[in-house]
PDB file of C-alpha atoms in Angstrom:
ATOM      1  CA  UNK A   1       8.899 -40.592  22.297  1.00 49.00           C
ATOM      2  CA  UNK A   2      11.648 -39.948  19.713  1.00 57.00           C
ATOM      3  CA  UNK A   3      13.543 -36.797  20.166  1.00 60.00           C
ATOM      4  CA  UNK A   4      13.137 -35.294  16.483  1.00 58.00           C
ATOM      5  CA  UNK A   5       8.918 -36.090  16.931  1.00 59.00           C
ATOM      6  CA  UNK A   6       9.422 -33.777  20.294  1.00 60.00           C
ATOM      7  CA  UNK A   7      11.101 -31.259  18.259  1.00 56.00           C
ATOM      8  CA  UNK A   8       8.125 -30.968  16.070  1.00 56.00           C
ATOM      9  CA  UNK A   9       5.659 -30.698  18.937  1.00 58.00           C
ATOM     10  CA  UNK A  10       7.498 -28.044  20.535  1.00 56.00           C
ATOM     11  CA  UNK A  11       7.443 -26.158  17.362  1.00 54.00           C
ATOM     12  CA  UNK A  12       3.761 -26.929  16.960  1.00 56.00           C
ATOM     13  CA  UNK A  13       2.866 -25.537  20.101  1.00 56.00           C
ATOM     14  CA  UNK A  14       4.746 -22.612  19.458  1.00 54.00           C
ATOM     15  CA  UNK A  15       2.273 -19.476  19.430  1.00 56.00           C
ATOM     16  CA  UNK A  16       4.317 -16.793  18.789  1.00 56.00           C
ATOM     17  CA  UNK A  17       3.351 -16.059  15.695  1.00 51.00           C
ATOM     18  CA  UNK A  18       1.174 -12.913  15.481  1.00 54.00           C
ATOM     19  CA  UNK A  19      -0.211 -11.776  12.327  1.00 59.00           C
ATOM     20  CA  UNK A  20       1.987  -9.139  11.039  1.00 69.00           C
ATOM     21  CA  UNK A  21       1.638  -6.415   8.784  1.00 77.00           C
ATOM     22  CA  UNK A  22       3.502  -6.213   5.402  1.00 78.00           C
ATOM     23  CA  UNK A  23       6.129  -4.193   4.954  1.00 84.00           C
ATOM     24  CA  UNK A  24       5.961  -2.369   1.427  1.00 85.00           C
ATOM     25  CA  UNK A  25       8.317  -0.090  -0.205  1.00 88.00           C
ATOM     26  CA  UNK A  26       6.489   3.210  -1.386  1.00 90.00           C
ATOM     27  CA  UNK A  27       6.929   3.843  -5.359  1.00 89.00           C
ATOM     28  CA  UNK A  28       8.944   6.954  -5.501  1.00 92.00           C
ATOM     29  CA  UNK A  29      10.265   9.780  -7.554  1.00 92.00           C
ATOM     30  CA  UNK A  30      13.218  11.556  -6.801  1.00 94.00           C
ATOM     31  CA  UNK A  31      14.045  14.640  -8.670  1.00 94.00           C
ATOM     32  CA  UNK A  32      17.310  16.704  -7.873  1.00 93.00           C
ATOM     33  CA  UNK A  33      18.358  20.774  -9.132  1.00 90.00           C
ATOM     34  CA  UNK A  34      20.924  23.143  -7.345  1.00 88.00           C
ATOM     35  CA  UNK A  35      18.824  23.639  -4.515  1.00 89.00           C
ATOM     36  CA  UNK A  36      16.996  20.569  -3.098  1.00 91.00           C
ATOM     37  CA  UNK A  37      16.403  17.491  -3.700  1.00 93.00           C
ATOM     38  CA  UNK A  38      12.729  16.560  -3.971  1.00 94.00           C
ATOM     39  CA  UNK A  39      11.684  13.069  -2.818  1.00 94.00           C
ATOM     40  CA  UNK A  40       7.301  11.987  -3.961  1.00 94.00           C
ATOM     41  CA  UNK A  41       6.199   8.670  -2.348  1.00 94.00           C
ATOM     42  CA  UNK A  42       3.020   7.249  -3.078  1.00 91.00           C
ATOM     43  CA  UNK A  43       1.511   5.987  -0.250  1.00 92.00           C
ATOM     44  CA  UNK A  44      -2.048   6.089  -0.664  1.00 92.00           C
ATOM     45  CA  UNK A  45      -4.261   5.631   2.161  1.00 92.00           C
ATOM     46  CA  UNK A  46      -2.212   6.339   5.468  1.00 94.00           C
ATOM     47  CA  UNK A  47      -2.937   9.228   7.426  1.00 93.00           C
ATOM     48  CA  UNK A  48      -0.612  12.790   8.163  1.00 92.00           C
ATOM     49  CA  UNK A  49      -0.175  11.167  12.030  1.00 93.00           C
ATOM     50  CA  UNK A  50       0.818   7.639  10.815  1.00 93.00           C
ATOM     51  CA  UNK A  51       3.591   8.577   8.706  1.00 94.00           C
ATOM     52  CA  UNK A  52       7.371   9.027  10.129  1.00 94.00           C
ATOM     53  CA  UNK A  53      10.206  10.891   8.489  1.00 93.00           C
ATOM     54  CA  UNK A  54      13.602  10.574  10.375  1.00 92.00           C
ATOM     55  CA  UNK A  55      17.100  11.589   8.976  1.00 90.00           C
ATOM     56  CA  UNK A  56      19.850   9.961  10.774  1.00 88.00           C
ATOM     57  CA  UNK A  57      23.053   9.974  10.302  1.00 86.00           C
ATOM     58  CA  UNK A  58      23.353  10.021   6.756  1.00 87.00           C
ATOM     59  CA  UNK A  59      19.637   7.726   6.440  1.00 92.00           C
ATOM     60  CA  UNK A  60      16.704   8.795   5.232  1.00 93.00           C
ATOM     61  CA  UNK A  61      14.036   6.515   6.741  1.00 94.00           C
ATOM     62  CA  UNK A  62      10.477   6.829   5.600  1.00 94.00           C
ATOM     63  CA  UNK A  63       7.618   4.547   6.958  1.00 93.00           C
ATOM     64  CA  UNK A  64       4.196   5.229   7.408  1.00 93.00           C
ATOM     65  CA  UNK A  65       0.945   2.447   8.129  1.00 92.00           C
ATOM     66  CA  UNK A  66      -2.045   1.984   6.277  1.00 91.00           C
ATOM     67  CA  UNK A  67      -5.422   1.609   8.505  1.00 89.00           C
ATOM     68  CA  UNK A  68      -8.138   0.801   6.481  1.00 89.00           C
ATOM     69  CA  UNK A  69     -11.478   0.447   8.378  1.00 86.00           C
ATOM     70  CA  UNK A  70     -13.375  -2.396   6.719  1.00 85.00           C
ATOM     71  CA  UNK A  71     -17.492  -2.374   7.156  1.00 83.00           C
ATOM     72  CA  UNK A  72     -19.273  -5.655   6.417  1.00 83.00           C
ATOM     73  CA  UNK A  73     -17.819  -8.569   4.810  1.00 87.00           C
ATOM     74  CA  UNK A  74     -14.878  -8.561   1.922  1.00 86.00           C
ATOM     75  CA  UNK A  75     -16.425  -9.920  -1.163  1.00 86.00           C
ATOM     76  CA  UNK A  76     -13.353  -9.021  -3.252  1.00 85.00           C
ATOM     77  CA  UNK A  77      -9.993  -7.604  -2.050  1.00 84.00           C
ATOM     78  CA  UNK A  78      -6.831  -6.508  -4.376  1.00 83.00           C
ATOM     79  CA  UNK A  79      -5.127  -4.235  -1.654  1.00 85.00           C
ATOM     80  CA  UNK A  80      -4.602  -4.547   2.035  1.00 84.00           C
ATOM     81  CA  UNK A  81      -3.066  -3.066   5.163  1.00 87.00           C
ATOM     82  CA  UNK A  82       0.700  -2.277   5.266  1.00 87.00           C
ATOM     83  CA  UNK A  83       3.661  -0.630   6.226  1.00 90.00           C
ATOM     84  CA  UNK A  84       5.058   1.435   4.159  1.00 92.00           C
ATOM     85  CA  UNK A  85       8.725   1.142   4.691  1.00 93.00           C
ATOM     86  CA  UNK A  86      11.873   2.923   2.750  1.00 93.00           C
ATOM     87  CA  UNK A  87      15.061   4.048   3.788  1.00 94.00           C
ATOM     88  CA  UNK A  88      17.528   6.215   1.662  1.00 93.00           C
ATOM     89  CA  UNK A  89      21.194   7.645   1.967  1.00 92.00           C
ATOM     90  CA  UNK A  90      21.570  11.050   1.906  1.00 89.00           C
ATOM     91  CA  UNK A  91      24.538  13.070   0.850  1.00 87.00           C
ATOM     92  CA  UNK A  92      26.140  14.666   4.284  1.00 85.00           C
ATOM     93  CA  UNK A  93      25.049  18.300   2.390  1.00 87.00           C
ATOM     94  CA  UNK A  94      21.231  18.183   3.426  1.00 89.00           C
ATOM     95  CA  UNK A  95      20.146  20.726   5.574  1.00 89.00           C
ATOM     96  CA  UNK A  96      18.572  18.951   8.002  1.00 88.00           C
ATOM     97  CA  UNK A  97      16.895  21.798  10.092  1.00 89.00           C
ATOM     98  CA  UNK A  98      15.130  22.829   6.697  1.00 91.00           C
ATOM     99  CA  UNK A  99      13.475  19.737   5.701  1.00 92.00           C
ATOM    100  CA  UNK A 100       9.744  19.959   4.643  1.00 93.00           C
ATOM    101  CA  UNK A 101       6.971  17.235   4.607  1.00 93.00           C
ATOM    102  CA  UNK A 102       4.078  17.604   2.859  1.00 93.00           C
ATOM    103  CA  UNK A 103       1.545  14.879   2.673  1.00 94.00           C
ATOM    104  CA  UNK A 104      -1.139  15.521  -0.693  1.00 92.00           C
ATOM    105  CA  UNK A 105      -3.412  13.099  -2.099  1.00 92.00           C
ATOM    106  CA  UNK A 106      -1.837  10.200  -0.730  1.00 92.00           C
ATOM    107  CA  UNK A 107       1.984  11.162  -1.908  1.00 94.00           C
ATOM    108  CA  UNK A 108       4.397  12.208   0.650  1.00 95.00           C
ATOM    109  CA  UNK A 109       6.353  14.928  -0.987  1.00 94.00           C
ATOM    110  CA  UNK A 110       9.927  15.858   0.610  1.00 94.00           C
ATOM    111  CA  UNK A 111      11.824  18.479   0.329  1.00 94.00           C
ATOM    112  CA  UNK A 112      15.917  18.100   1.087  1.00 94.00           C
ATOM    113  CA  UNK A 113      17.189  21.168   0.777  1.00 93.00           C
ATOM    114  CA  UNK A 114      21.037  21.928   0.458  1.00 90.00           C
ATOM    115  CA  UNK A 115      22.849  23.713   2.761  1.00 88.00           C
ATOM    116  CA  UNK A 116      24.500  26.593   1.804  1.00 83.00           C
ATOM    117  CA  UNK A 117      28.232  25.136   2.047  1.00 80.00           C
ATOM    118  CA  UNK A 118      27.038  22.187  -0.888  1.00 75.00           C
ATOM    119  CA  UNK A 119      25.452  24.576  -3.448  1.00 77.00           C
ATOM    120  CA  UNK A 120      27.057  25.048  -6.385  1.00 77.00           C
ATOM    121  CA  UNK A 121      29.128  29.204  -6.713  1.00 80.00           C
ATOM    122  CA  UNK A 122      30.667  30.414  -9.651  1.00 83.00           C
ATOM    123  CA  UNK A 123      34.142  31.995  -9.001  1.00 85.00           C
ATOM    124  CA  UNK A 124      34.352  35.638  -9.978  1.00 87.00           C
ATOM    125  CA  UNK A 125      38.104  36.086 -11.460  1.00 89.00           C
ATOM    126  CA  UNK A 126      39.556  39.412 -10.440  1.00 88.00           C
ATOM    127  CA  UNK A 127      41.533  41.181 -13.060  1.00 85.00           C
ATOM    128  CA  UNK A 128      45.051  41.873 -11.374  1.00 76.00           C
TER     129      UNK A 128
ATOM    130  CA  UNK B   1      13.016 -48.455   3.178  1.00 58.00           C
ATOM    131  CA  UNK B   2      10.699 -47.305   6.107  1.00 59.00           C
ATOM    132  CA  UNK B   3      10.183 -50.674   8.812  1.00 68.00           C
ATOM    133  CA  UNK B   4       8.310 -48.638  11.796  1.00 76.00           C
ATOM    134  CA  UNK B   5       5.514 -46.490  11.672  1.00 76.00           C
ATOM    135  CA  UNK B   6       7.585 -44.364  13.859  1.00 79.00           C
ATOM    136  CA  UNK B   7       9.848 -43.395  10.775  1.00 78.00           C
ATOM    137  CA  UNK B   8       7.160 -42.413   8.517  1.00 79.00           C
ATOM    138  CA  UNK B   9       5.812 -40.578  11.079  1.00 79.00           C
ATOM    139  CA  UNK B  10       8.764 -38.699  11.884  1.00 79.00           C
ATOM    140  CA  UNK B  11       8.865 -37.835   8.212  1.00 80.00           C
ATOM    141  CA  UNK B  12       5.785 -36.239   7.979  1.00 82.00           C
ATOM    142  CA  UNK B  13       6.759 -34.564  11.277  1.00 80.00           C
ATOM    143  CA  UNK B  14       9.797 -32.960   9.482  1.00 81.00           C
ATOM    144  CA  UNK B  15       7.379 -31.638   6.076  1.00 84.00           C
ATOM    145  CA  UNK B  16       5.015 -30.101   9.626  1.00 80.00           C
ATOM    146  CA  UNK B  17       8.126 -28.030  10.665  1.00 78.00           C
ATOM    147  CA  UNK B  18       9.508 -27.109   7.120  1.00 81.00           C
ATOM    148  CA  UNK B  19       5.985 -25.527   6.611  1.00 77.00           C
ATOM    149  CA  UNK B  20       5.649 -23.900  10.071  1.00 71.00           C
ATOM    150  CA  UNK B  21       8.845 -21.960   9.550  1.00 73.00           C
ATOM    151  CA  UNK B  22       7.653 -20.496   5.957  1.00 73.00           C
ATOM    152  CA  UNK B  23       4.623 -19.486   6.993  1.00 65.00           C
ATOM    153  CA  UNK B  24       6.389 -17.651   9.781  1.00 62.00           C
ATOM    154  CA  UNK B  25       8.362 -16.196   7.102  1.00 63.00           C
ATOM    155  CA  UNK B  26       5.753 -15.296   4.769  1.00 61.00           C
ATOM    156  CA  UNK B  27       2.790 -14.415   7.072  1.00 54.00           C
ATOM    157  CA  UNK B  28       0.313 -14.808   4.388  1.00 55.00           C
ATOM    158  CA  UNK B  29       1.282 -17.379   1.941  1.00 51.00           C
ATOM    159  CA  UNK B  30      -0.884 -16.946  -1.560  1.00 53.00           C
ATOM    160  CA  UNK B  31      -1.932 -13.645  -0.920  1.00 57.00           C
ATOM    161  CA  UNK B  32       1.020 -11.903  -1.941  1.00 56.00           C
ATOM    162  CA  UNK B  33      -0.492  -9.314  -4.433  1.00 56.00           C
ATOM    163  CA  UNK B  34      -1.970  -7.732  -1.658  1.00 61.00           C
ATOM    164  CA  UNK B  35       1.269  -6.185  -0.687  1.00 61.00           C
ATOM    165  CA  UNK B  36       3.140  -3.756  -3.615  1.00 58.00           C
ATOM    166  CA  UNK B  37       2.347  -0.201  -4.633  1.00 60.00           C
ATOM    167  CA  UNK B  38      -0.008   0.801  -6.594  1.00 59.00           C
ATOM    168  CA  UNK B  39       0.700   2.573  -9.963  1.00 61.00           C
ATOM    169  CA  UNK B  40       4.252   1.202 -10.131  1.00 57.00           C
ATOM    170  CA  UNK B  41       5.127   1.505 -13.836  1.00 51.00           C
ATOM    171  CA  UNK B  42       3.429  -1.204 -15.895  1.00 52.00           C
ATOM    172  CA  UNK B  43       0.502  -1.946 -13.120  1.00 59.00           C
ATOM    173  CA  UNK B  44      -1.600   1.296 -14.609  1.00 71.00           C
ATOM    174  CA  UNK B  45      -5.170   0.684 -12.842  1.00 80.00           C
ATOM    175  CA  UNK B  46      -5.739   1.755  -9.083  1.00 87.00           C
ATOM    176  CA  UNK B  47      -6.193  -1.733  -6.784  1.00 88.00           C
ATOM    177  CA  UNK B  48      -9.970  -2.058  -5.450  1.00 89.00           C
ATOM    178  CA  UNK B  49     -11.726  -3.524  -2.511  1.00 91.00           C
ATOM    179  CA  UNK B  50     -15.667  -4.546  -2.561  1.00 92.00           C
ATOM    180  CA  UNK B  51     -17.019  -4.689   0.720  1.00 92.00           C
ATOM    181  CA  UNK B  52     -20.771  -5.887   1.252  1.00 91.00           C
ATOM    182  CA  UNK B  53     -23.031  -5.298   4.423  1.00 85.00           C
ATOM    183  CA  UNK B  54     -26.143  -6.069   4.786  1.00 83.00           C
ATOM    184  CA  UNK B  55     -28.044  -2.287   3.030  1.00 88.00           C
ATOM    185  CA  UNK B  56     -24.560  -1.469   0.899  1.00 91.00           C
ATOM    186  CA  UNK B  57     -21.192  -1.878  -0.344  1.00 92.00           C
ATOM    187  CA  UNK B  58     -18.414  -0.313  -0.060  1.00 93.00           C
ATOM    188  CA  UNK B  59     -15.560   0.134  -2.480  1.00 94.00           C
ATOM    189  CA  UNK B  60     -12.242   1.788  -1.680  1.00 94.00           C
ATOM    190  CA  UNK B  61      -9.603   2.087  -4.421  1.00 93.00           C
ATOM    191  CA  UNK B  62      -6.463   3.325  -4.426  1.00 91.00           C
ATOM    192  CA  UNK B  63      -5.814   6.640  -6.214  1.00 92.00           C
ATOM    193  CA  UNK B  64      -2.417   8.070  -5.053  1.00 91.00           C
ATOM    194  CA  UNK B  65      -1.609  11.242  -5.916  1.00 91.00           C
ATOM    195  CA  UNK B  66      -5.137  11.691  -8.264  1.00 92.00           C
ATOM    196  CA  UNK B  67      -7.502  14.899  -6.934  1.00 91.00           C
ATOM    197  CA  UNK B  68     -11.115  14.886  -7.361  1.00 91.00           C
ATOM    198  CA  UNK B  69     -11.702  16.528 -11.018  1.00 93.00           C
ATOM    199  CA  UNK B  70      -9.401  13.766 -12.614  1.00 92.00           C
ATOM    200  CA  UNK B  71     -11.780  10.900 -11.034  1.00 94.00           C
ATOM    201  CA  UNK B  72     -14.830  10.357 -12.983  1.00 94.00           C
ATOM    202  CA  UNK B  73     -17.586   7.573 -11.346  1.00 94.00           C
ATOM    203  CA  UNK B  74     -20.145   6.060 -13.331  1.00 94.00           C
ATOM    204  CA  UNK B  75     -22.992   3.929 -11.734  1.00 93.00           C
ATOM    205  CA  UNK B  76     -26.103   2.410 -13.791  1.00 91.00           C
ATOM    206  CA  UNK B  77     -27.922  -0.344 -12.289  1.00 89.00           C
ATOM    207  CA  UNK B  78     -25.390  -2.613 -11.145  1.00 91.00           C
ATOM    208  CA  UNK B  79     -22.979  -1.433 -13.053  1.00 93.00           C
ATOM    209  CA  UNK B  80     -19.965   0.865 -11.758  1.00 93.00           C
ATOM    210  CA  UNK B  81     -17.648   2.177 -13.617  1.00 94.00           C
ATOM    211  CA  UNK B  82     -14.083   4.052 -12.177  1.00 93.00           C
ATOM    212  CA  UNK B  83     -12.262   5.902 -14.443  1.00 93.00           C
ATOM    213  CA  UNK B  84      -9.604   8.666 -14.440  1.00 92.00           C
ATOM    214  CA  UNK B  85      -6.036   9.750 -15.207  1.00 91.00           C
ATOM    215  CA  UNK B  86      -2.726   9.944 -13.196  1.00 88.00           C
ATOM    216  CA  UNK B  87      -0.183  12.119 -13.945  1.00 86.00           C
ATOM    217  CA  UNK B  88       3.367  13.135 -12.143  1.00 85.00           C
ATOM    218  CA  UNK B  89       3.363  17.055 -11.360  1.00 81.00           C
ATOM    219  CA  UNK B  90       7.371  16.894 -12.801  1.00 85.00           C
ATOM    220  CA  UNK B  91       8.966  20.125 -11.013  1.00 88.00           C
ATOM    221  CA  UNK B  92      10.390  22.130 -13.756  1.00 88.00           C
ATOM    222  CA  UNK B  93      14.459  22.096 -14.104  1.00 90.00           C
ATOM    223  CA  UNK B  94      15.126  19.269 -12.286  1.00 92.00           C
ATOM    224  CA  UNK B  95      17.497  16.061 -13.031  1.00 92.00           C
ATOM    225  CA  UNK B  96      15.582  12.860 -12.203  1.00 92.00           C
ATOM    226  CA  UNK B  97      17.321  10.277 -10.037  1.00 91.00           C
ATOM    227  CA  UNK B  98      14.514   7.476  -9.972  1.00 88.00           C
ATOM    228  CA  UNK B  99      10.824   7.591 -11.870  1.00 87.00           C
ATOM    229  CA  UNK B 100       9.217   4.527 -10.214  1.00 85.00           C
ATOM    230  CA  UNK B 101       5.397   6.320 -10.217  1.00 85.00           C
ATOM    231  CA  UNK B 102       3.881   5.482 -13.945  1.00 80.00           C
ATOM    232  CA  UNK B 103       1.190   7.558 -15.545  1.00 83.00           C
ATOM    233  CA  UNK B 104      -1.717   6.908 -16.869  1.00 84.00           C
ATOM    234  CA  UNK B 105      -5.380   6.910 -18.071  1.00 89.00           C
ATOM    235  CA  UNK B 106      -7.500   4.023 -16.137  1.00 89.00           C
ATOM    236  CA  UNK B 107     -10.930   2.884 -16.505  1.00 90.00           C
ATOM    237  CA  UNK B 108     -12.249   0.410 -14.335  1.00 90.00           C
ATOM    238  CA  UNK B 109     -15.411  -1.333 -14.289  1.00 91.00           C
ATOM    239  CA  UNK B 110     -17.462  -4.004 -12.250  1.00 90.00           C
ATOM    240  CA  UNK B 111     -20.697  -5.774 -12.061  1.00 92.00           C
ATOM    241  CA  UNK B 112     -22.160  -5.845  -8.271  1.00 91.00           C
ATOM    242  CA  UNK B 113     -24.524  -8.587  -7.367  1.00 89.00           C
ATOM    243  CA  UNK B 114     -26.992  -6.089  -6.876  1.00 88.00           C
ATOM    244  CA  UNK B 115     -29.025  -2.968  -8.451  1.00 91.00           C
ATOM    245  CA  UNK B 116     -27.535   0.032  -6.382  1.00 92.00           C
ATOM    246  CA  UNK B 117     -29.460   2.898  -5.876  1.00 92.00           C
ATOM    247  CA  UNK B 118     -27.460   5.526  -8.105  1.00 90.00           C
ATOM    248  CA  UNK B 119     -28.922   8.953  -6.359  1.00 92.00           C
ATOM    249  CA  UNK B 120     -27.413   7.799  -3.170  1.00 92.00           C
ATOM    250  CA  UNK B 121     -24.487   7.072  -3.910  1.00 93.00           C
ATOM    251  CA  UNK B 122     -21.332   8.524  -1.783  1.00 94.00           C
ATOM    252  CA  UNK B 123     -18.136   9.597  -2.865  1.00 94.00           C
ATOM    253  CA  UNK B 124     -15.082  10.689  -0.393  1.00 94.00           C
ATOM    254  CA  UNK B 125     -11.596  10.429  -1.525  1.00 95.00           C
ATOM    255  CA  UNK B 126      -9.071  10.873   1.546  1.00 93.00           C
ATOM    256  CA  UNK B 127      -5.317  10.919   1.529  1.00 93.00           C
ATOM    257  CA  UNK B 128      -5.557   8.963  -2.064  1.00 92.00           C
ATOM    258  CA  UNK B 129      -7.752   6.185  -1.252  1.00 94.00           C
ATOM    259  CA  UNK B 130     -11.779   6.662  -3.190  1.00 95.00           C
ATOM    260  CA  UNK B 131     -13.810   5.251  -0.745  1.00 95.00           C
ATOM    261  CA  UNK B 132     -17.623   4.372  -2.298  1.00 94.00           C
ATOM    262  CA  UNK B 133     -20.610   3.467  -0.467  1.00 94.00           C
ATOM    263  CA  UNK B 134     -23.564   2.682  -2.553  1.00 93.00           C
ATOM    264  CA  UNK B 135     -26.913   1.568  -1.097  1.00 93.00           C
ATOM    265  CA  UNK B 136     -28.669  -1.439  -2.244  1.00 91.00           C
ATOM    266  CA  UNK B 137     -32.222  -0.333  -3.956  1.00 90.00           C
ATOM    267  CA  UNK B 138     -34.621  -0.868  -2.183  1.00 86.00           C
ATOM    268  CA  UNK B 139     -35.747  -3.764  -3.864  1.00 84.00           C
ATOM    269  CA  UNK B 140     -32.954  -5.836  -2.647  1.00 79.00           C
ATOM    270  CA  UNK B 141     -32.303  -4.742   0.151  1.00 80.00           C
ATOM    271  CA  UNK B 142     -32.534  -7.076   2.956  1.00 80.00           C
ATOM    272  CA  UNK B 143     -36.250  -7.311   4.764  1.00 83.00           C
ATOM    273  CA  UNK B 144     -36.763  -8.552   8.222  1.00 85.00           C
ATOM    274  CA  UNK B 145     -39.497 -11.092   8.170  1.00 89.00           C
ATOM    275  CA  UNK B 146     -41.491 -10.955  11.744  1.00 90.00           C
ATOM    276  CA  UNK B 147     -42.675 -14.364  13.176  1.00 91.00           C
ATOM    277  CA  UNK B 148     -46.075 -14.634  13.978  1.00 86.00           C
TER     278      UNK B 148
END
């Protein structure tokens, strides 16, 4: 047999391939004042225990996976499972200790809020 | 151009392993608006699934960020009707970075293969999905013939 037809077999035999979830970036507003900086993500369908929010080193990494349970037989389908993966730098001035999650309706709602250092003081001048 | 078999075969056995690899690199070829967000600006309706067992179906649509009082569901017959608005609660005194969520007013509607039985209807929206279940009436619902 010719080398480049045994090439092909291998690859043919090859089952590796597993069927693998999407990966999606969520839609997402990000809003900033003084104090925080607010982060919405719509990601409609996955669960409070399926969703992960890590800050590391600088990254913001959100990623969460959609389960849907599906009863009978799909006669029509526009949506399916995913994986709702986005990452995002983040100034150093986060406070990373006071981070809140909040998961409503389907949008993940963040809360960054700035550490006391990185928010913005007005100088009081001293009359000599 | 080709004088063996061999050489036409080997051709074809090149086009084999040019579309193995992209289907390993795009899992599911064709289906590709199944993946995205939904309510990106410019797509303004929520995405929907029909399901169908044997006594109902079941719709789930995709309602991010929409509560309860701004969905309004309509069935008559076979007809079913999904409509509602989507708005962005915008925090007050705050610069905006990145508006990727659109608003909107939606209306949706869809003609089952079947009269649904519209006092039985359920409702649940979770974490931003609708999910629907509406029994067949009774009429066409499925009947088990015994033999005799």
């Amino acid at each position: 047999m010719d080398r480049s037809q045994e090439i092909t077999k291998q690859e043919e035999k090859n089952i590796e391939k597993t069927k693998k979830l999407y990966e999606v970036p969520p839609a997402v507003d990000i809003y900033e004042n003084e104090e925080e900086i607010l982060v919405y993500a719509d990601m409609p369908g996955v669960v409070k225990d399926d969703i992960s929010v890590d800050i590391d080193n600088g990254t913001l990494s959100i990623s969460g996976v959609r389960k849907l349970s599906v009863n009978g037989s799909i006669t029509y389908e526009e949506f399916s499972n995913v994986e709702y993966v986005r990452n995002f730098s983040v100034p150093q001035t986060i406070d990373v200790e006071k981070v809140e999650a909040e998961l409503k309706n389907g949008v993940l709602q963040l809360h960054l809020p700035k550490s006391e250092a990185a928010k913005p003081r007005q100088i009081e001048i001293k009359t000599a | 151009m080709f004088t063996r078999m061999s050489d036409i075969d080997r051709m074809f056995g090149a086009m084999d392993l040019l579309r193995n690899r992209m289907e390993r690199l795009f899992s599911d070829p064709g289906r590709s608006w199944l993946q995205g967000s939904a309510f990106r600006l410019g797509s303004d309706s929520p995405r929907i699934n029909i399901m169908e067992s044997g006594d109902n179906f079941e719709i789930q649509a995709e309602v991010p960020g929409i509560s309860k009082d701004e969905l309004e569901i309509n069935v008559q017959g076979n007809y079913l009707q999904i409509s509602g608005k989507r708005f962005v609660d915008k925090p007050e005194g705050y610069k905006v970075h990145r508006e990727e969520i659109g608003e909107s007013t939606f209306s949706r509607s869809f003609t089952l293969p079947n009269d649904v039985d519209a006092d039985n209807v359920e409702a649940a929206l979770k974490d931003g999905v609708l999910y629907l279940k509406l029994p067949k009436s009774e009429a066409e619902k499925p009947k088990q013939i015994t033999i005799n």
